[in-house]
Short mmCIF file of C-alpha atoms and ligand atoms in Angstrom, two decimals:
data_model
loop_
_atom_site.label_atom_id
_atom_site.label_comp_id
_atom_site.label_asym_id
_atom_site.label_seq_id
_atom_site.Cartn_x
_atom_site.Cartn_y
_atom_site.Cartn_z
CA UNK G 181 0.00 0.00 0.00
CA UNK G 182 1.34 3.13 -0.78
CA UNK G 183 1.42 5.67 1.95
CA UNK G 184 -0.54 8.70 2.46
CA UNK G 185 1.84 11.72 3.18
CA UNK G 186 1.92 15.23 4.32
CA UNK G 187 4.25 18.07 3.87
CA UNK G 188 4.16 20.96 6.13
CA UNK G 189 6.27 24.18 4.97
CA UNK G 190 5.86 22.53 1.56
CA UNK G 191 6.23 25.67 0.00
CA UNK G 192 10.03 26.58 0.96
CA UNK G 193 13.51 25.44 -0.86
CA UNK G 194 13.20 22.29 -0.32
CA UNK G 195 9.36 20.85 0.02
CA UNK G 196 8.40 22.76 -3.35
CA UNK G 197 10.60 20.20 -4.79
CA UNK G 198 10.19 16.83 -2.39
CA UNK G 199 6.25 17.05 -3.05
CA UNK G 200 6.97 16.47 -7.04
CA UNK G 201 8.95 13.76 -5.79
CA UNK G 202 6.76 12.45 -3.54
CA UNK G 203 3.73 12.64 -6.15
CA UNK G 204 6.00 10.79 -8.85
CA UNK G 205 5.99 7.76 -6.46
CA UNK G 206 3.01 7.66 -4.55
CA UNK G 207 0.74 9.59 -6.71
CA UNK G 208 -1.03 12.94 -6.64
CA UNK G 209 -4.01 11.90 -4.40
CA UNK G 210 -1.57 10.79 -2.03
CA UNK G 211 0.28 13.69 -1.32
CA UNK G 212 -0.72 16.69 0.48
CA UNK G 213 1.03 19.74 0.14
CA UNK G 214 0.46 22.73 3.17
CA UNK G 215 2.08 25.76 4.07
CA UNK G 216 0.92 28.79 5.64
CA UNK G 217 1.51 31.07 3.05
CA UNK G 218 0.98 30.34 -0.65
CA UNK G 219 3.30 30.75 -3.47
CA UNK G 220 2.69 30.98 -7.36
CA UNK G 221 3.25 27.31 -8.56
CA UNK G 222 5.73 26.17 -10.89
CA UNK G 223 3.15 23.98 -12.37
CA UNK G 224 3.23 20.48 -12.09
CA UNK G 225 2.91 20.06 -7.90
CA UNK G 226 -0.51 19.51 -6.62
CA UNK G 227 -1.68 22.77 -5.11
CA UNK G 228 -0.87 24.41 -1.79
CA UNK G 229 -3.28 23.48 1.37
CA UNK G 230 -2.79 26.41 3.87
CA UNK G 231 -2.05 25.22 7.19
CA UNK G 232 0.06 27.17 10.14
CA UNK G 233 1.76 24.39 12.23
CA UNK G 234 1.03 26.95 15.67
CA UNK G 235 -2.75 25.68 15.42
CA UNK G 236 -2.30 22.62 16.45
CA UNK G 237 -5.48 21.53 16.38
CA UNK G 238 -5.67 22.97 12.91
CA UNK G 239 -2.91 20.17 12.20
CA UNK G 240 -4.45 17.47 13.71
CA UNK G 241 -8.07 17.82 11.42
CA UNK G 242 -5.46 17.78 8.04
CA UNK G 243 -3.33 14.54 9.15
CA UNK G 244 -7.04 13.20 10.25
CA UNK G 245 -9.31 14.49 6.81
CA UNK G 246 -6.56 12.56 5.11
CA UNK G 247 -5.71 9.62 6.40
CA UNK G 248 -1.83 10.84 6.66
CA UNK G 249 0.11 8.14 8.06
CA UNK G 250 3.59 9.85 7.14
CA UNK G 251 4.36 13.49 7.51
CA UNK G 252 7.35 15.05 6.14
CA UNK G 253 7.49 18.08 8.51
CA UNK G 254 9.61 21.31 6.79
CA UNK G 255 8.12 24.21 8.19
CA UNK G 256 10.90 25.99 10.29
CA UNK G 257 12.63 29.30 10.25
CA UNK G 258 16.41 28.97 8.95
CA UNK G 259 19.71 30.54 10.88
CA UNK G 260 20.18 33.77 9.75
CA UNK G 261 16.31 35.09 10.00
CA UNK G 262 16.38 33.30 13.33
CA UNK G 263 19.24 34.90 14.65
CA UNK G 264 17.35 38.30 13.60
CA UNK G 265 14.07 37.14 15.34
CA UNK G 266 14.72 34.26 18.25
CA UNK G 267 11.04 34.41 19.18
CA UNK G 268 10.05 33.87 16.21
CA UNK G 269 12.65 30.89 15.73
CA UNK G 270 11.63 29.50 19.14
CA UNK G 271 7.94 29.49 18.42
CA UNK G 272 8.19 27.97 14.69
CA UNK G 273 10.76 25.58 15.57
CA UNK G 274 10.02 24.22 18.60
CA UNK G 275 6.02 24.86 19.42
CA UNK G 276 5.27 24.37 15.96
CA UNK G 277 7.71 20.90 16.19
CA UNK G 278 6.02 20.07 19.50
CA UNK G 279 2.20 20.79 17.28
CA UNK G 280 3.28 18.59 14.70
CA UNK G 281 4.43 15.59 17.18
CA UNK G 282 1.33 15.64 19.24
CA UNK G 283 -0.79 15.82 16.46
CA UNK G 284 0.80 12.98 14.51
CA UNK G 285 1.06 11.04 17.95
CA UNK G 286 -2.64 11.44 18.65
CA UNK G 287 -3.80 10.82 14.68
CA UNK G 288 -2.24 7.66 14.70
CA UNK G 289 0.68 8.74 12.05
CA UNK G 290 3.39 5.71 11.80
CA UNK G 291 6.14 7.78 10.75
CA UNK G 292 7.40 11.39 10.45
CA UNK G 293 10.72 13.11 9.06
CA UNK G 294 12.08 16.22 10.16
CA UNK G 295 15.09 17.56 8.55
CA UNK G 296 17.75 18.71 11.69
CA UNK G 297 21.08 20.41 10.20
CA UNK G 298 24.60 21.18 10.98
CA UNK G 299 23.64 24.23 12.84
CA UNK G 300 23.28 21.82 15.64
CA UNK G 301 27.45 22.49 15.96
CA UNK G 302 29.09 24.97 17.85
CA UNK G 303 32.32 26.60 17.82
CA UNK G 304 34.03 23.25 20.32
CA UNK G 305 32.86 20.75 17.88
CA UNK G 306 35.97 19.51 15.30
CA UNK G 307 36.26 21.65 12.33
CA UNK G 308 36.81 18.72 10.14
CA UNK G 309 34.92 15.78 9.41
CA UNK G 310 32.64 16.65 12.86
CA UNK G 311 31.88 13.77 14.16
CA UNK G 312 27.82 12.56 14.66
CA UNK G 313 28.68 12.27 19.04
CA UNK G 314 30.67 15.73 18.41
CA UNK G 315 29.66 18.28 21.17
CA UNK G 316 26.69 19.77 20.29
CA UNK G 317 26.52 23.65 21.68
CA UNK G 318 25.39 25.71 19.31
CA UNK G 319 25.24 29.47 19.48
CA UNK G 320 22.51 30.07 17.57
CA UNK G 321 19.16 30.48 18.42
CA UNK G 322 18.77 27.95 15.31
CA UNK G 323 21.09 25.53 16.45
CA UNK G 324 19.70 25.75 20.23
CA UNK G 325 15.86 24.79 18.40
CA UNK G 326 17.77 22.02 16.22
CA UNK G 327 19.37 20.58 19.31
CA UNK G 328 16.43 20.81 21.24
CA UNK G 329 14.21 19.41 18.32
CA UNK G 330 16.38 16.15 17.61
CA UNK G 331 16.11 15.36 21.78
CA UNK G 332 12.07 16.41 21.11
CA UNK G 333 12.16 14.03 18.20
CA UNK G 334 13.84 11.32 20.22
CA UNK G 335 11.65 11.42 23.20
CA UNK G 336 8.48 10.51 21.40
CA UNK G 337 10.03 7.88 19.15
CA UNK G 338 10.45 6.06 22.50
CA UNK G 339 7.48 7.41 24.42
CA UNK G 340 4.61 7.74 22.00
CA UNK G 341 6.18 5.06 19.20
CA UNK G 342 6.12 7.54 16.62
CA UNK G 343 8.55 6.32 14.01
CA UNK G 344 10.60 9.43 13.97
CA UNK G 345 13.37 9.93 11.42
CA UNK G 346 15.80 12.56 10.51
CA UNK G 347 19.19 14.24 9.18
CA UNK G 348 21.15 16.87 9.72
CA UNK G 349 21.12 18.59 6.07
CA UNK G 350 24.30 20.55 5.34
CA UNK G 351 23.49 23.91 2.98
CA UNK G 352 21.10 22.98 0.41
CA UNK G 353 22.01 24.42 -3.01
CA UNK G 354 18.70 24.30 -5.51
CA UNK G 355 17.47 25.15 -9.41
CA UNK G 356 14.08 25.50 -8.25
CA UNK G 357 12.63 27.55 -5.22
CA UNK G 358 15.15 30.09 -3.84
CA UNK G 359 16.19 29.53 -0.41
CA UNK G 360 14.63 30.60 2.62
CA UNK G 361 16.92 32.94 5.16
CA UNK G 362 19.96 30.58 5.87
CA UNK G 363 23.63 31.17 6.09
CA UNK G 364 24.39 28.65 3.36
CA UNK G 365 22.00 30.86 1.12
CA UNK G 366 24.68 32.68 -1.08
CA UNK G 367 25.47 28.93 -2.66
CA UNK G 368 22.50 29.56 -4.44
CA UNK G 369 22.15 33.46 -5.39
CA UNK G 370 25.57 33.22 -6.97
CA UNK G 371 24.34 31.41 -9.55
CA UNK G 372 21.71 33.01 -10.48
CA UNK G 373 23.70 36.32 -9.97
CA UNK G 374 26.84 34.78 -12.47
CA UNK G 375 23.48 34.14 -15.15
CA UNK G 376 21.76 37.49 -14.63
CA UNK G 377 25.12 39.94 -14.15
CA UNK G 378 28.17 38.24 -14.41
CA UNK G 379 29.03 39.28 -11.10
CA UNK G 380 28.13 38.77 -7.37
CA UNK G 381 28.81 40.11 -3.76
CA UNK G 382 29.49 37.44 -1.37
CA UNK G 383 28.18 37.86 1.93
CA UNK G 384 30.35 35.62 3.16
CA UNK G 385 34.25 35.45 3.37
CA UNK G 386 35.87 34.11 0.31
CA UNK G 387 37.93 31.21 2.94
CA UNK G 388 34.28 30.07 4.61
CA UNK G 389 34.38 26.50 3.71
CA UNK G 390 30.91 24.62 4.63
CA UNK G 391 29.17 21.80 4.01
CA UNK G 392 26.51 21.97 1.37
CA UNK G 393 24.82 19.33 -0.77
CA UNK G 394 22.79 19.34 -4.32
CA UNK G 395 18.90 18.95 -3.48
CA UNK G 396 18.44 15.85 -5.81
CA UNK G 397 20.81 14.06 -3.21
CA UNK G 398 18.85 15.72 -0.28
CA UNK G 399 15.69 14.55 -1.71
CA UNK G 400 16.73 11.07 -2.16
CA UNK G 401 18.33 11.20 1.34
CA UNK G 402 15.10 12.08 2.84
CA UNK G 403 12.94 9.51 0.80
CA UNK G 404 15.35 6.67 1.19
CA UNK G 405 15.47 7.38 5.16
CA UNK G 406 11.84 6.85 5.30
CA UNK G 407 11.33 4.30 3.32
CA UNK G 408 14.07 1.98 4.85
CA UNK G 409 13.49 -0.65 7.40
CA UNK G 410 13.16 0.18 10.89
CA UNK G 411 16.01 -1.98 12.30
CA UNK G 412 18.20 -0.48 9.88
CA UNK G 413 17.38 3.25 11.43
CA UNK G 414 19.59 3.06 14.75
CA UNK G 415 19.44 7.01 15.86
CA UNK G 416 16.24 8.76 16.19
CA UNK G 417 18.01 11.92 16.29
CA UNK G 418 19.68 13.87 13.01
CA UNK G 419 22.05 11.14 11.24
CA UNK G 420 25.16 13.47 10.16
CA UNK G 421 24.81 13.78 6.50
CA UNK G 422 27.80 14.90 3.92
CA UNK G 423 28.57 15.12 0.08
CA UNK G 424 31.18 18.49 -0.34
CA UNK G 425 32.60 20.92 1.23
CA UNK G 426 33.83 24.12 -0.47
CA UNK G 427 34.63 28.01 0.12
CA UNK G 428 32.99 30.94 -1.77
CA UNK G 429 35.74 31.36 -3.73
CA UNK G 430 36.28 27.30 -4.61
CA UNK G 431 32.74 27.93 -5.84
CA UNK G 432 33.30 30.61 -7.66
CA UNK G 433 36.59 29.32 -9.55
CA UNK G 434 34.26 26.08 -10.55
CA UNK G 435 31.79 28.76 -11.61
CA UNK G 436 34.12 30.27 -13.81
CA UNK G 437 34.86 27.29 -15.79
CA UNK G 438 31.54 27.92 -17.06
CA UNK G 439 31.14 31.60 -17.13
CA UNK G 440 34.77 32.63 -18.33
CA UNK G 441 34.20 36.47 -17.11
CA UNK G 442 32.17 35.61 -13.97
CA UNK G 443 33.44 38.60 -10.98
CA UNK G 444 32.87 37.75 -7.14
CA UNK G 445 33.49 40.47 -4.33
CA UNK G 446 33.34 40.08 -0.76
CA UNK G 447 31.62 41.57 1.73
CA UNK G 448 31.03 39.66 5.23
CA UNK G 449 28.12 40.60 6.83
CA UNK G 450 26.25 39.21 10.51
CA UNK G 451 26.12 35.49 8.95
CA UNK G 452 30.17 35.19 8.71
CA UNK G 453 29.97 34.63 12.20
CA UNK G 454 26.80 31.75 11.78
CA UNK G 455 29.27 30.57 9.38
CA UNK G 456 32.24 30.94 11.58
CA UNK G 457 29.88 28.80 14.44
CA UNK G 458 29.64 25.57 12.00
CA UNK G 459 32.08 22.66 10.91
CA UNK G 460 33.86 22.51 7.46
CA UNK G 461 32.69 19.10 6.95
CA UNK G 462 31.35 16.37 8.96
CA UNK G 463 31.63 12.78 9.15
CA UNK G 464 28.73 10.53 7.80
CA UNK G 465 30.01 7.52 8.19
CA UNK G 466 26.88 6.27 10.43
CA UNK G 467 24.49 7.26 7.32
CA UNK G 468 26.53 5.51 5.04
CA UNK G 469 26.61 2.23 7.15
CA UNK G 470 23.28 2.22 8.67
CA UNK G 471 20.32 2.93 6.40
CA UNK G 472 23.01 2.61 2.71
CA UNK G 473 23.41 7.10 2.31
CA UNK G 474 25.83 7.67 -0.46
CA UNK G 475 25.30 11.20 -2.30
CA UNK G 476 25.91 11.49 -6.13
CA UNK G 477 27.00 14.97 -6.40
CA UNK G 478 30.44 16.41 -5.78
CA UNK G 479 31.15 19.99 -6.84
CA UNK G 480 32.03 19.71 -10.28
CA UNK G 481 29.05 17.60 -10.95
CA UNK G 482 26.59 19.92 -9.19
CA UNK G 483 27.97 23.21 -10.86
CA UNK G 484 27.72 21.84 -14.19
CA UNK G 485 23.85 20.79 -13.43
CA UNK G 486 22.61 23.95 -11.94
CA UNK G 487 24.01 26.10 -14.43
CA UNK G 488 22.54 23.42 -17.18
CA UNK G 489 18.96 24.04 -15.84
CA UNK G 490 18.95 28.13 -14.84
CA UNK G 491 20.62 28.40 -18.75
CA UNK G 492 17.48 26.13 -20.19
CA UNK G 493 14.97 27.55 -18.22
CA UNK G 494 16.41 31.35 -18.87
CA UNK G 495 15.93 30.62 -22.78
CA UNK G 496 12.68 28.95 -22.49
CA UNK G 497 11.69 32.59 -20.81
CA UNK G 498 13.37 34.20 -23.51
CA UNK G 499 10.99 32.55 -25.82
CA UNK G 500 8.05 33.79 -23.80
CA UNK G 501 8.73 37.21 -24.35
P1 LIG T 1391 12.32 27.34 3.76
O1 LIG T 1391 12.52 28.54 4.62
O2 LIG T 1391 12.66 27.45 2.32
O3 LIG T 1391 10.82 26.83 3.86
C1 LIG T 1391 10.16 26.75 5.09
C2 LIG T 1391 8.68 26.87 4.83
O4 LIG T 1391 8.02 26.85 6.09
C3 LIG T 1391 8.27 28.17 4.13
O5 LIG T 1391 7.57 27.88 2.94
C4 LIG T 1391 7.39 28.88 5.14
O6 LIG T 1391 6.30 29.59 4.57
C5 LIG T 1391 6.90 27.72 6.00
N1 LIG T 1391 6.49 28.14 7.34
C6 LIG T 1391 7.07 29.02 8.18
N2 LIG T 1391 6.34 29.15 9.29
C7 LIG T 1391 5.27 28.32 9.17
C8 LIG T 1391 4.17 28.02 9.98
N3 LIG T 1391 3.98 28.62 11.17
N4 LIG T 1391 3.28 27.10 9.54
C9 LIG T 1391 3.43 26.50 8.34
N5 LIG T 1391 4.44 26.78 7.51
C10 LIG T 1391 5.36 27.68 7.93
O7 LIG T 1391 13.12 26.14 4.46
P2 LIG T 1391 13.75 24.85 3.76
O8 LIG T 1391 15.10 25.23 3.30
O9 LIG T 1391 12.80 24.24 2.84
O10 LIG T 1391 13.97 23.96 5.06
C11 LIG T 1391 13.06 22.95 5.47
C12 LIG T 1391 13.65 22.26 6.69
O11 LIG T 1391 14.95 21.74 6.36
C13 LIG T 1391 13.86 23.16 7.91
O12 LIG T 1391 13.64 22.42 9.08
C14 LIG T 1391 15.33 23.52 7.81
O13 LIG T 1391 15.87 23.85 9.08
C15 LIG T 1391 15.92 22.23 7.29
N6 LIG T 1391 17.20 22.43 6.63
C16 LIG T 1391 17.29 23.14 5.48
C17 LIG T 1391 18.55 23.33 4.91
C18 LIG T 1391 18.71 24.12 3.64
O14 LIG T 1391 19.87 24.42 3.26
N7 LIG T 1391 17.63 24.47 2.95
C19 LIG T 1391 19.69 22.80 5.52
C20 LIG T 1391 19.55 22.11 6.72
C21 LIG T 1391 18.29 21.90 7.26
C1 LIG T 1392 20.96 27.61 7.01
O1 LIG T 1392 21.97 28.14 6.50
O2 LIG T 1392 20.32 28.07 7.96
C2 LIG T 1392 20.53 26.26 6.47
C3 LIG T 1392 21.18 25.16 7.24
C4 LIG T 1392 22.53 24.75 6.91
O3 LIG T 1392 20.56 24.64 8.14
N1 LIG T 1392 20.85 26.22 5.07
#
């Protein structure tokens, strides 16, 4: 039987693009799209539902008016608009976490994923290849909500036997919807900056290597964690997660291989010091042995892709005209 899923925050950079996924396996009338705000659609997913995961009970009527037994729960404010507004991050990330557990607890869901991140590491935590026991003291009000939402997600995998599963996602660069207020964000808008103008102001430093991955790796990541069998899902909280690691200015040079007169300037602002908080890389070596994680994308490989698709889909608008 195929299962009957919901998204929450499927709007954002990364649901717009799991709930096509999620419809090309288990079929539009099993996949049900919410967010609380709506955004023009690029077509082919199944339209929004509006739903605010703070109305809890709100939450509980969608899982139950569908039969949901899986949720895939996105909705979440991202570092750098958190660090700007902690209530606001607290409230979102945590209440509207806690919402979404209860609800799926008392609907009867069997199995929920909520994406965690690296933000969970703080300054103590190994630069390289941070390990999934690192220390985990985050200063950001981000980082305190993904910390707090992984023990949350723990607690009622054992207490309520709600299959929960989850990652920590490193910067998520995508073709599709633009990204949503993170520190990782500029690994997107230089692209389309290099396409547009043929230059781009960095907000980070040039040297602030991170770990990011290509979304068609995150989406699989997310699918194949819920799909696999339980005894092969060992943590309940965020499994590290890797695939490259790379500076603005690695980026840029692999930009330039494409975009010969491409010209990148620097100017740090409030999330170098996010930036400055997190790992280079981590260690996923509990992924890759547990539940089979291998990503598909290195740098080269994702460049070339995303600047494939923004250079089709900029002539197809050209043709529009
Ligand atoms: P996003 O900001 O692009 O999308 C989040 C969505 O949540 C938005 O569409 C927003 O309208 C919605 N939302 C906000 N408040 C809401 C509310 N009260 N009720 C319902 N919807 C609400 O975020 P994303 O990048 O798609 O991230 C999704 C999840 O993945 C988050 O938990 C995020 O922390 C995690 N994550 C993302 C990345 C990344 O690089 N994108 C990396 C690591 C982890
Ligand atoms: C952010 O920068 O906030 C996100 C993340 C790494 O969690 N992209």
């Amino acid at each position: 039987m195929k299962p009957r899923v919901l998204v929450t925050g499927a709007g954002g950079q990364i649901g717009s693009e799991l709930v096509t996924v999620l419809v090309q396996k288990y079929g539009e009338a099993n996949v049900f799209a919410t967010d609380k705000v709506r955004r023009p659609s690029r077509g082919a997913e199944p339209p929004l539902e509006l739903l605010d995961i703070l109305d809890r009970q709100a939450v509980e009527r969608a899982i139950k008016r569908h039969g949901v037994d899986t949720v895939y729960h996105l909705a979440a404010i991202l570092s750098a608009v958190g660090e700007a507004n902690p209530d606001l991050a607290w409230d979102v990330n945590m209440n509207g976490l806690k919402n979404v557990l209860d609800a799926a607890s008392s609907a009867g869901v069997d199995r929920l994923f909520w994406p965690s991140s690296i933000g969970v590491f703080g300054p103590d935590a190994p630069k390289v290849m941070a390990p999934q026991d690192a220390n985990l003291n985050p200063t950001t009000m981000y980082g305190v909500t993904k910390v707090s939402g992984e023990l949350l997600c723990e607690y009622y995998s054992l207490k309520h036997r709600l299959d929960v599963r989850s990652v920590r996602f490193p910067g998520l660069i995508s073709s599709e919807a633009p990204p949503g207020g993170g520190t990782t964000d500029y690994a997107v808008e230089i692209f389309h900056s290099a396409i547009e103008k043929g230059s781009y102001d960095c907000f980070l430093r040039e040297d602030a290597t991170l770990p990011m991955m290509y979304m068609p790796d995150a989406l699989r990541a997310a699918v194949q964690i819920m799909e696999v069998e339980g005894r092969r899902v060992r943590l309940h909280i965020g499994y590290n997660l890797a695939a490259m690691s790379f500076s603005p200015a690695e980026l840029a040079a692999e930009i330039m291989k494409h975009i010969g007169a491409f010209k990148v300037t620097y100017s740090p602002d409030s999330r170098q010091k996010i930036a400055d908080s997190w790992p280079q890389s981590i260690d996923d070596s509990d992924a890759r042995k547990d539940w089979g994680w291998r990503p598909q994308y290195d740098l080269k490989g994702m460049v070339s892709d995303m600047i494939g698709r923004l250079r089709e889909r900029q002539t197809a608008q050209a043709k529009d005209v």
